[in-house]
Amino acid sequence: MATVDHPQRLARSGIAADAASRGWAAALHEWTTTVDHKKIGIMYVLMSLVFLVIGGIEALLMRWQLFYPRAEVIGPNVFNQLFTMHGTTMVFFVGMPILIGIGNYMLPLMLGARDMAFPRLNAFGFWITLFGGLLVYLSFITGAAPEIGWFAYAPLTEHTFDRNAGTDFWALGLLISGIGTIGAAVNFIATILGMRAPGMTMRKIPFFAWTMLWTSFQMLLAIPPLTAALVMVLFDRQLGAHFFDVQNGGSAYLWQHLFWFFGHPEVYILILPVFGMVSEVIPVFSRKVLFGYEFMAAATMAIAFISLGVWAHHMFCVGMSRTLDLYFAAASLIVSIPTGIKFFNWLATIYGGRVSLQSPMLFCFGFLSMFLIGGLTGIMLAAAPFDFQLSDSYFVVGHFHWVLIGGTLFGTFAGIYYWYPKVTGRMLSERLAHWHFWLLYIGFILTFGPMHVSGILGMPRRIYTYDPSRDWEWWNQLTTIGALVQTPSYAIFVYNLIASLWKGKPAVDDPWDAWTLEWTTSSPPPSYNFETQPIVHSRRPLWDLKHPDDPDWQYE
């Protein structure tokens, strides 16, 4: 029994061929005015990659400064500007947009829909996010980039301590891009809940859609408090209000509560979609169904809810009561339970499977190993007594880079290598992909592993330089060497993306022998995705089509 109507194959037309056939000016006009979810998704990803390069250069400059004690490669003000812009860029203009971009492209295809629920809102969200990013960087051109860190603790943002316009650009840019992110969240929720193919109940949606759904709810709940806090900062700076002005009755703690109510769920906003991506890749490259789909879905919901109630574990050292310390420590530790369920389910999916170590699966293994270590150090920091000792040290820097870079970046690369043939109609070079992986993997360990040691030795984060007598030099040099090892991996990745677009091996519609709906349409998909709407009877509709003698719907 066939369980999905196979769409008609259409003539291939890659991005490059499209531009060549229409002319670059016409193609540029079409892309800048488009409401097609696929083109908007590609633009989100490209924007993120550009900001990734910028953020990476900022990180390299900081590591150069810290290579030797008492170095004076850059001035202290420039150093402060760089770590502010590096953190802001990586969180707001790399991490979230690249995941929104992949979700934009893939979700309608995976759900059997022709577009997102609100195409114009989708385009508005992209352009306003890009505008927000440009506005933040406009502060560099004016010679007054912010020096407040991506967390912008009050009262550093008050006029008393910061009279330049950089903080105003920073607050306005984040406020505007946040509006775009909220629009994207509304669109994802409406699309997932209202535009699924016939037969695709909530228990049959692809797991990536599950994670994007709960990520979107988190965005809706976490970003408005940050938006309100940014408005309050602007009121303080421009209108003489005193929300965070301690000298006039304001509260610096209020900023921390509002910021971290966004800041901690943000970790899960970045990592939950990655959980979804690897949950799509691991089964296909293990040749098994995802183990414990229902438990994985429940764990996703649990993480989304619990993560909203743990924000103040970033504030153990501000002097909260013992009761609050105990609550936030316990809540932070509880998050590890649903996260552990997911981890063991991925291992159970791999166990006994016919594992293929092609590039998407290789990056999944990288994700699993990195996220395991980052998760364990997270449990250590969730314990208030341990956090008292290492708060604001380089141990914390190593931990969150290990989770966010090790988790988000490796998982996102797995998704990009997996879906690139669907987007472009071309295969990426496996040889270059392996070079990319191993340079990134080795460089990553060299970069962020020593940070844990230098943190335990007492090195505080955000410092411009250090004295040679502190014995931090060796660990900082290892970190900088690791960053230099990582750098060519990103260049190889970008080269592979571009070169394969022109010279890559042509991809068939389903190059991985996968099972979800996006692989039933052509590579790249036509503008309307599916000529006829697919009908779904199980979580693996394409498996059912390929194996009518043993369809999944008999067992679900």
Short mmCIF file of N, CA and C in Angstrom, two decimals, residues 121-232:
data_model
loop_
_atom_site.label_atom_id
_atom_site.label_comp_id
_atom_site.label_asym_id
_atom_site.label_seq_id
_atom_site.Cartn_x
_atom_site.Cartn_y
_atom_site.Cartn_z
N LEU A 121 5.14 37.86 6.55
CA LEU A 121 5.73 38.00 7.88
C LEU A 121 7.11 37.34 7.91
N ASN A 122 7.22 36.25 7.16
CA ASN A 122 8.49 35.54 7.06
C ASN A 122 9.58 36.43 6.46
N ALA A 123 9.24 37.08 5.35
CA ALA A 123 10.20 37.98 4.71
C ALA A 123 10.51 39.18 5.61
N PHE A 124 9.48 39.71 6.25
CA PHE A 124 9.67 40.84 7.17
C PHE A 124 10.65 40.44 8.30
N GLY A 125 10.47 39.23 8.82
CA GLY A 125 11.34 38.77 9.91
C GLY A 125 12.80 38.72 9.50
N PHE A 126 13.06 38.23 8.28
CA PHE A 126 14.46 38.17 7.83
C PHE A 126 15.06 39.55 7.69
N TRP A 127 14.36 40.44 7.00
CA TRP A 127 14.96 41.76 6.72
C TRP A 127 15.15 42.58 7.98
N ILE A 128 14.22 42.43 8.93
CA ILE A 128 14.36 43.22 10.16
C ILE A 128 15.47 42.64 11.04
N THR A 129 15.68 41.33 10.96
CA THR A 129 16.80 40.73 11.69
C THR A 129 18.12 41.21 11.11
N LEU A 130 18.20 41.21 9.77
CA LEU A 130 19.42 41.70 9.12
C LEU A 130 19.65 43.17 9.47
N PHE A 131 18.58 43.96 9.45
CA PHE A 131 18.72 45.39 9.78
C PHE A 131 19.22 45.57 11.20
N GLY A 132 18.71 44.75 12.12
CA GLY A 132 19.17 44.83 13.50
C GLY A 132 20.65 44.54 13.63
N GLY A 133 21.12 43.53 12.90
CA GLY A 133 22.55 43.21 12.92
C GLY A 133 23.40 44.33 12.36
N LEU A 134 22.94 44.92 11.26
CA LEU A 134 23.70 46.03 10.65
C LEU A 134 23.72 47.23 11.59
N LEU A 135 22.61 47.44 12.29
CA LEU A 135 22.53 48.58 13.21
C LEU A 135 23.54 48.41 14.35
N VAL A 136 23.66 47.18 14.88
CA VAL A 136 24.65 46.95 15.94
C VAL A 136 26.05 47.24 15.43
N TYR A 137 26.36 46.80 14.21
CA TYR A 137 27.72 47.01 13.67
C TYR A 137 27.94 48.43 13.19
N LEU A 138 26.86 49.18 13.00
CA LEU A 138 27.02 50.58 12.62
C LEU A 138 27.78 51.34 13.70
N SER A 139 27.72 50.83 14.93
CA SER A 139 28.42 51.50 16.03
C SER A 139 29.93 51.51 15.79
N PHE A 140 30.48 50.51 15.10
CA PHE A 140 31.91 50.49 14.78
C PHE A 140 32.26 51.66 13.86
N ILE A 141 31.37 51.90 12.88
CA ILE A 141 31.64 52.96 11.91
C ILE A 141 31.64 54.32 12.61
N THR A 142 30.79 54.47 13.60
CA THR A 142 30.75 55.75 14.32
C THR A 142 31.89 55.87 15.33
N GLY A 143 32.70 54.80 15.44
CA GLY A 143 33.83 54.84 16.36
C GLY A 143 33.47 54.64 17.80
N ALA A 144 32.29 54.06 18.06
CA ALA A 144 31.85 53.93 19.45
C ALA A 144 31.14 52.61 19.67
N ALA A 145 31.80 51.51 19.34
CA ALA A 145 31.18 50.20 19.58
C ALA A 145 30.99 49.99 21.08
N PRO A 146 29.96 49.25 21.47
CA PRO A 146 29.69 49.06 22.91
C PRO A 146 30.82 48.28 23.58
N GLU A 147 31.01 48.54 24.88
CA GLU A 147 32.06 47.87 25.67
C GLU A 147 31.45 47.24 26.91
N ILE A 148 30.29 46.63 26.78
CA ILE A 148 29.51 46.22 27.94
C ILE A 148 29.33 44.72 28.06
N GLY A 149 29.92 43.94 27.13
CA GLY A 149 29.67 42.51 27.14
C GLY A 149 28.30 42.20 26.55
N TRP A 150 28.11 40.97 26.06
CA TRP A 150 26.83 40.65 25.42
C TRP A 150 25.71 40.59 26.46
N PHE A 151 26.07 40.51 27.74
CA PHE A 151 25.09 40.45 28.84
C PHE A 151 24.74 41.86 29.34
N ALA A 152 25.60 42.83 29.05
CA ALA A 152 25.31 44.26 29.32
C ALA A 152 24.83 44.51 30.74
N TYR A 153 25.58 44.03 31.71
CA TYR A 153 25.14 44.20 33.10
C TYR A 153 24.99 45.67 33.47
N ALA A 154 23.86 45.97 34.13
CA ALA A 154 23.66 47.30 34.72
C ALA A 154 24.54 47.39 35.97
N PRO A 155 25.04 48.55 36.29
CA PRO A 155 24.78 49.85 35.66
C PRO A 155 25.83 50.23 34.61
N LEU A 156 26.56 49.23 34.04
CA LEU A 156 27.55 49.58 33.02
C LEU A 156 26.91 50.26 31.82
N THR A 157 25.62 50.01 31.60
CA THR A 157 24.94 50.60 30.45
C THR A 157 24.43 52.01 30.73
N GLU A 158 24.53 52.46 31.97
CA GLU A 158 24.04 53.80 32.30
C GLU A 158 24.99 54.88 31.78
N HIS A 159 24.47 56.07 31.58
CA HIS A 159 25.27 57.17 31.04
C HIS A 159 26.46 57.49 31.94
N THR A 160 26.32 57.21 33.23
CA THR A 160 27.41 57.52 34.16
C THR A 160 28.69 56.78 33.77
N PHE A 161 28.54 55.55 33.28
CA PHE A 161 29.70 54.73 32.95
C PHE A 161 29.94 54.59 31.45
N ASP A 162 28.99 54.92 30.64
CA ASP A 162 29.09 54.69 29.20
C ASP A 162 28.41 55.84 28.46
N ARG A 163 29.20 56.82 28.03
CA ARG A 163 28.62 58.01 27.40
C ARG A 163 28.64 57.93 25.87
N ASN A 164 29.22 56.87 25.32
CA ASN A 164 29.23 56.73 23.86
C ASN A 164 27.88 56.20 23.36
N ALA A 165 27.69 56.33 22.05
CA ALA A 165 26.41 55.90 21.46
C ALA A 165 26.37 54.40 21.17
N GLY A 166 27.50 53.70 21.38
CA GLY A 166 27.54 52.28 21.02
C GLY A 166 26.48 51.46 21.72
N THR A 167 26.24 51.73 22.98
CA THR A 167 25.23 50.96 23.71
C THR A 167 23.83 51.23 23.16
N ASP A 168 23.58 52.44 22.69
CA ASP A 168 22.27 52.74 22.09
C ASP A 168 22.08 51.95 20.79
N PHE A 169 23.14 51.91 19.95
CA PHE A 169 23.06 51.09 18.74
C PHE A 169 22.82 49.63 19.10
N TRP A 170 23.55 49.16 20.13
CA TRP A 170 23.43 47.76 20.55
C TRP A 170 22.01 47.44 20.99
N ALA A 171 21.44 48.30 21.85
CA ALA A 171 20.09 48.05 22.36
C ALA A 171 19.05 48.12 21.25
N LEU A 172 19.17 49.12 20.38
CA LEU A 172 18.21 49.24 19.28
C LEU A 172 18.31 48.06 18.31
N GLY A 173 19.54 47.66 18.01
CA GLY A 173 19.74 46.54 17.08
C GLY A 173 19.14 45.26 17.62
N LEU A 174 19.37 44.96 18.90
CA LEU A 174 18.82 43.74 19.47
C LEU A 174 17.30 43.82 19.58
N LEU A 175 16.81 45.01 19.92
CA LEU A 175 15.36 45.18 20.03
C LEU A 175 14.68 44.90 18.69
N ILE A 176 15.25 45.46 17.63
CA ILE A 176 14.65 45.28 16.29
C ILE A 176 14.77 43.84 15.82
N SER A 177 15.95 43.23 15.99
CA SER A 177 16.10 41.84 15.55
C SER A 177 15.22 40.91 16.38
N GLY A 178 14.98 41.27 17.64
CA GLY A 178 14.10 40.46 18.47
C GLY A 178 12.68 40.42 17.94
N ILE A 179 12.23 41.54 17.37
CA ILE A 179 10.89 41.57 16.76
C ILE A 179 10.83 40.58 15.60
N GLY A 180 11.90 40.55 14.80
CA GLY A 180 11.95 39.59 13.70
C GLY A 180 11.92 38.16 14.20
N THR A 181 12.61 37.88 15.31
CA THR A 181 12.64 36.53 15.85
C THR A 181 11.26 36.12 16.37
N ILE A 182 10.56 37.06 17.01
CA ILE A 182 9.21 36.76 17.49
C ILE A 182 8.28 36.45 16.30
N GLY A 183 8.44 37.21 15.22
CA GLY A 183 7.64 36.94 14.02
C GLY A 183 7.91 35.54 13.47
N ALA A 184 9.19 35.15 13.48
CA ALA A 184 9.54 33.81 13.00
C ALA A 184 8.91 32.74 13.89
N ALA A 185 8.91 32.98 15.21
CA ALA A 185 8.34 31.99 16.13
C ALA A 185 6.85 31.82 15.87
N VAL A 186 6.13 32.94 15.69
CA VAL A 186 4.69 32.86 15.39
C VAL A 186 4.45 32.07 14.11
N ASN A 187 5.28 32.32 13.12
CA ASN A 187 5.13 31.64 11.83
C ASN A 187 5.39 30.14 11.96
N PHE A 188 6.42 29.77 12.71
CA PHE A 188 6.72 28.34 12.87
C PHE A 188 5.55 27.63 13.57
N ILE A 189 5.04 28.25 14.63
CA ILE A 189 3.95 27.61 15.38
C ILE A 189 2.72 27.43 14.49
N ALA A 190 2.36 28.49 13.76
CA ALA A 190 1.18 28.41 12.89
C ALA A 190 1.38 27.37 11.79
N THR A 191 2.59 27.30 11.25
CA THR A 191 2.86 26.34 10.17
C THR A 191 2.79 24.91 10.68
N ILE A 192 3.42 24.66 11.82
CA ILE A 192 3.47 23.28 12.33
C ILE A 192 2.08 22.82 12.78
N LEU A 193 1.34 23.72 13.43
CA LEU A 193 0.03 23.31 13.95
C LEU A 193 -1.05 23.29 12.87
N GLY A 194 -0.89 24.12 11.83
CA GLY A 194 -2.00 24.27 10.90
C GLY A 194 -1.77 23.86 9.47
N MET A 195 -0.56 23.50 9.09
CA MET A 195 -0.31 23.25 7.67
C MET A 195 0.31 21.88 7.40
N ARG A 196 0.07 20.93 8.27
CA ARG A 196 0.60 19.59 8.07
C ARG A 196 -0.17 18.87 6.97
N ALA A 197 0.49 17.94 6.30
CA ALA A 197 -0.16 17.15 5.26
C ALA A 197 -1.27 16.29 5.87
N PRO A 198 -2.28 15.93 5.07
CA PRO A 198 -3.33 15.04 5.58
C PRO A 198 -2.73 13.76 6.15
N GLY A 199 -3.20 13.41 7.34
CA GLY A 199 -2.71 12.18 7.98
C GLY A 199 -1.55 12.40 8.92
N MET A 200 -0.89 13.57 8.83
CA MET A 200 0.28 13.81 9.68
C MET A 200 -0.21 14.39 11.01
N THR A 201 -0.55 13.52 11.93
CA THR A 201 -0.96 13.97 13.25
C THR A 201 0.27 14.45 14.02
N MET A 202 0.02 15.03 15.19
CA MET A 202 1.15 15.52 15.98
C MET A 202 2.09 14.38 16.41
N ARG A 203 1.59 13.17 16.45
CA ARG A 203 2.44 12.04 16.82
C ARG A 203 3.21 11.50 15.62
N LYS A 204 2.95 12.08 14.44
CA LYS A 204 3.65 11.60 13.24
C LYS A 204 4.54 12.67 12.61
N ILE A 205 4.63 13.84 13.22
CA ILE A 205 5.44 14.88 12.59
C ILE A 205 6.92 14.54 12.72
N PRO A 206 7.74 14.96 11.76
CA PRO A 206 9.19 14.74 11.88
C PRO A 206 9.71 15.34 13.17
N PHE A 207 10.73 14.72 13.76
CA PHE A 207 11.18 15.17 15.07
C PHE A 207 11.75 16.58 15.04
N PHE A 208 12.32 16.97 13.91
CA PHE A 208 12.82 18.35 13.78
C PHE A 208 11.68 19.34 13.97
N ALA A 209 10.48 18.99 13.49
CA ALA A 209 9.32 19.88 13.67
C ALA A 209 8.93 19.96 15.14
N TRP A 210 9.02 18.84 15.86
CA TRP A 210 8.74 18.86 17.30
C TRP A 210 9.64 19.89 18.00
N THR A 211 10.92 19.81 17.73
CA THR A 211 11.86 20.68 18.43
C THR A 211 11.68 22.14 18.01
N MET A 212 11.37 22.37 16.73
CA MET A 212 11.14 23.75 16.29
C MET A 212 9.87 24.33 16.92
N LEU A 213 8.87 23.47 17.14
CA LEU A 213 7.64 23.94 17.77
C LEU A 213 7.91 24.44 19.19
N TRP A 214 8.63 23.65 19.99
CA TRP A 214 8.88 24.05 21.37
C TRP A 214 9.91 25.16 21.45
N THR A 215 10.84 25.19 20.52
CA THR A 215 11.77 26.32 20.46
C THR A 215 11.01 27.62 20.19
N SER A 216 10.01 27.55 19.34
CA SER A 216 9.23 28.74 19.01
C SER A 216 8.45 29.24 20.22
N PHE A 217 7.87 28.31 20.98
CA PHE A 217 7.19 28.73 22.21
C PHE A 217 8.18 29.39 23.18
N GLN A 218 9.39 28.83 23.25
CA GLN A 218 10.39 29.44 24.13
C GLN A 218 10.73 30.85 23.66
N MET A 219 10.86 31.02 22.35
CA MET A 219 11.15 32.37 21.82
C MET A 219 10.06 33.34 22.24
N LEU A 220 8.80 32.91 22.11
CA LEU A 220 7.68 33.80 22.44
C LEU A 220 7.69 34.21 23.90
N LEU A 221 8.16 33.31 24.77
CA LEU A 221 8.15 33.61 26.20
C LEU A 221 9.42 34.31 26.67
N ALA A 222 10.54 34.02 26.03
CA ALA A 222 11.83 34.51 26.54
C ALA A 222 12.24 35.86 25.95
N ILE A 223 11.90 36.11 24.70
CA ILE A 223 12.40 37.33 24.06
C ILE A 223 11.66 38.59 24.52
N PRO A 224 10.34 38.57 24.74
CA PRO A 224 9.68 39.82 25.19
C PRO A 224 10.28 40.41 26.47
N PRO A 225 10.64 39.62 27.50
CA PRO A 225 11.28 40.26 28.66
C PRO A 225 12.59 40.97 28.30
N LEU A 226 13.37 40.38 27.37
CA LEU A 226 14.59 41.06 26.93
C LEU A 226 14.24 42.35 26.20
N THR A 227 13.20 42.28 25.36
CA THR A 227 12.77 43.48 24.63
C THR A 227 12.37 44.58 25.61
N ALA A 228 11.62 44.19 26.64
CA ALA A 228 11.20 45.19 27.64
C ALA A 228 12.43 45.77 28.35
N ALA A 229 13.39 44.91 28.68
CA ALA A 229 14.59 45.38 29.36
C ALA A 229 15.39 46.34 28.48
N LEU A 230 15.45 46.04 27.17
CA LEU A 230 16.17 46.93 26.24
C LEU A 230 15.48 48.29 26.15
N VAL A 231 14.14 48.28 26.14
CA VAL A 231 13.40 49.55 26.13
C VAL A 231 13.72 50.35 27.40
N MET A 232 13.81 49.64 28.53
CA MET A 232 14.12 50.31 29.79
C MET A 232 15.53 50.90 29.77
#
